[in-house]
Amino acid sequence: MFVDLAKIYIKAGDGGNGKVSFRREKYVPDGGPDGGDGGRGGNVVAVVDDGMRTLMDFRYKRKYVCENGEDGGKKKMSGKYAEDLIIKVPQGTIIRDAETGKVIVDLKEKDQSAILVKGGRGGKGNTHFTTSTRQAPTFAEKGGKGHERNIVLELKMLADVGLLGYPNVGKSTFLAATTKARPKIANYHFTTLQPNLGVVEAVKGKSFVIADIPGLIEGAKEGIGLGLEFLRHVERTKILIHVVDISGIEGRDPYEDFCTINREVFGYNARLSDRAQVVAANKMDLLFDDEILSTFTEKIEADGYKVFPISAATGLGVDALLNYVTELLDVTPDTPLVDEDDYFVEALDLSNDNEIKYFMDDDVYCIEGDYLERLLFSTNLSDIESLRRFQNVLKNKGVFAHLRELGIEDGDTVRIFDLEFEFYG
């Protein structure tokens, strides 16, 4: 089964906790703190796998959680870093953040990889908290939380040329006649149920990849037929070959077919209206009135497109079309798949995000922010020294001074996430 869209949940590993420990050696009186640091949690990394062609693997497993880092040990022994969790995807996969729809990464290069979520850093052992007045700290830092998110994987096949057209106009026959691909061919609609790829070498030493896109009919951009399922694969192509049944044996007007399919394609993605497009007037072997071709060509060329009369079944005109497309590919620049504004700009590592937000909830002064969340998570609320450090950090950060500017008075309630306490400054 061909699967080109999947939604999964990923979570990086949490960092290991720092260790509270003191030297306990014979003949070494008053041994100082020797607690080691926790190990870093594992990252979740996406890697292009040449052997994959679909996203089938993600149809059955939709939750990927990385291992946590190990806790620190005695004698300043650091905890082991967790191994990264590798997620293999096909080349051409776009990964988006499910909540924002923004692109995290476009994995279109061979062997390309990208970190999707970063593991939490390991907590510091108590050796890091000694001062001139605190020689034996009885607390250590907790490990940081690993980032997590829901993501959408979207496979867009890598092809230089895409075949467009109504069902049963001869796209699969054209693909089979020009490449070594062997798509299913039959005289009924929707014979092709998934995109098929083939390699064309019309000019020696110059080859290109061509994709047969199935299921385009009127209403495709709204999901009628199979169009919405596979229109995404057209977006990567540099050139579109629009195949039209010039014989009209199914009772449709060839020019109306051409206009209808283009409306669907351009309605799906307006950028595709700027894509180079060549029209293949197929089934010339079944055409008994040359006037039909003349009228059709006149209308198409008035729209700014070049027409090639062909017969995929007999080979008539196919070489001329392929030679033209080969030359056109040489002068056609790559088209960006998405605008820069579509990319996810939020840094995966939020360690430098020190913004603190202040707001009121009735008469409670609330403080939030990634910096405070990390500080609170790394504080041992059952240890007086750890709490004292937490308070000193807030003071040095200017939190108390800002609260006074907001009008807080002694005895008022302050809430930092789920932690509430009375303010005394």
GROMACS .gro file of C-alpha atoms in nm, residues 359-368 376 381 387 390-391 394 400 403 408 411-424:
model
   33
  359PHE     CA    1  -0.015   3.852   3.451
  360MET     CA    2  -0.293   3.858   3.710
  361ASP     CA    3  -0.541   3.580   3.784
  362ASP     CA    4  -0.795   3.753   4.010
  363ASP     CA    5  -0.574   3.870   4.299
  364VAL     CA    6  -0.291   3.624   4.232
  365TYR     CA    7   0.033   3.743   4.068
  366CYS     CA    8   0.123   3.482   3.804
  367ILE     CA    9   0.466   3.436   3.650
  368GLU     CA   10   0.543   3.204   3.357
  376LEU     CA   11   1.136   2.519   3.888
  381LEU     CA   12   1.128   2.175   4.677
  387LEU     CA   13   1.469   2.646   4.780
  390PHE     CA   14   1.562   2.914   4.380
  391GLN     CA   15   1.474   3.233   4.569
  394LEU     CA   16   1.451   3.490   4.119
  400PHE     CA   17   1.092   4.042   4.282
  403LEU     CA   18   0.658   4.237   4.107
  408ILE     CA   19   0.263   4.353   4.500
  411GLY     CA   20   0.147   3.857   5.203
  412ASP     CA   21   0.012   3.861   4.846
  413THR     CA   22   0.007   3.529   4.659
  414VAL     CA   23   0.250   3.454   4.379
  415ARG     CA   24   0.198   3.158   4.143
  416ILE     CA   25   0.474   3.009   3.929
  417PHE     CA   26   0.300   2.741   3.727
  418ASP     CA   27   0.164   2.503   3.997
  419LEU     CA   28   0.375   2.646   4.281
  420GLU     CA   29   0.208   2.910   4.500
  421PHE     CA   30   0.373   3.103   4.784
  422GLU     CA   31   0.326   3.423   4.983
  423PHE     CA   32   0.545   3.714   4.885
  424TYR     CA   33   0.772   3.876   5.142
   0.00000   0.00000   0.00000
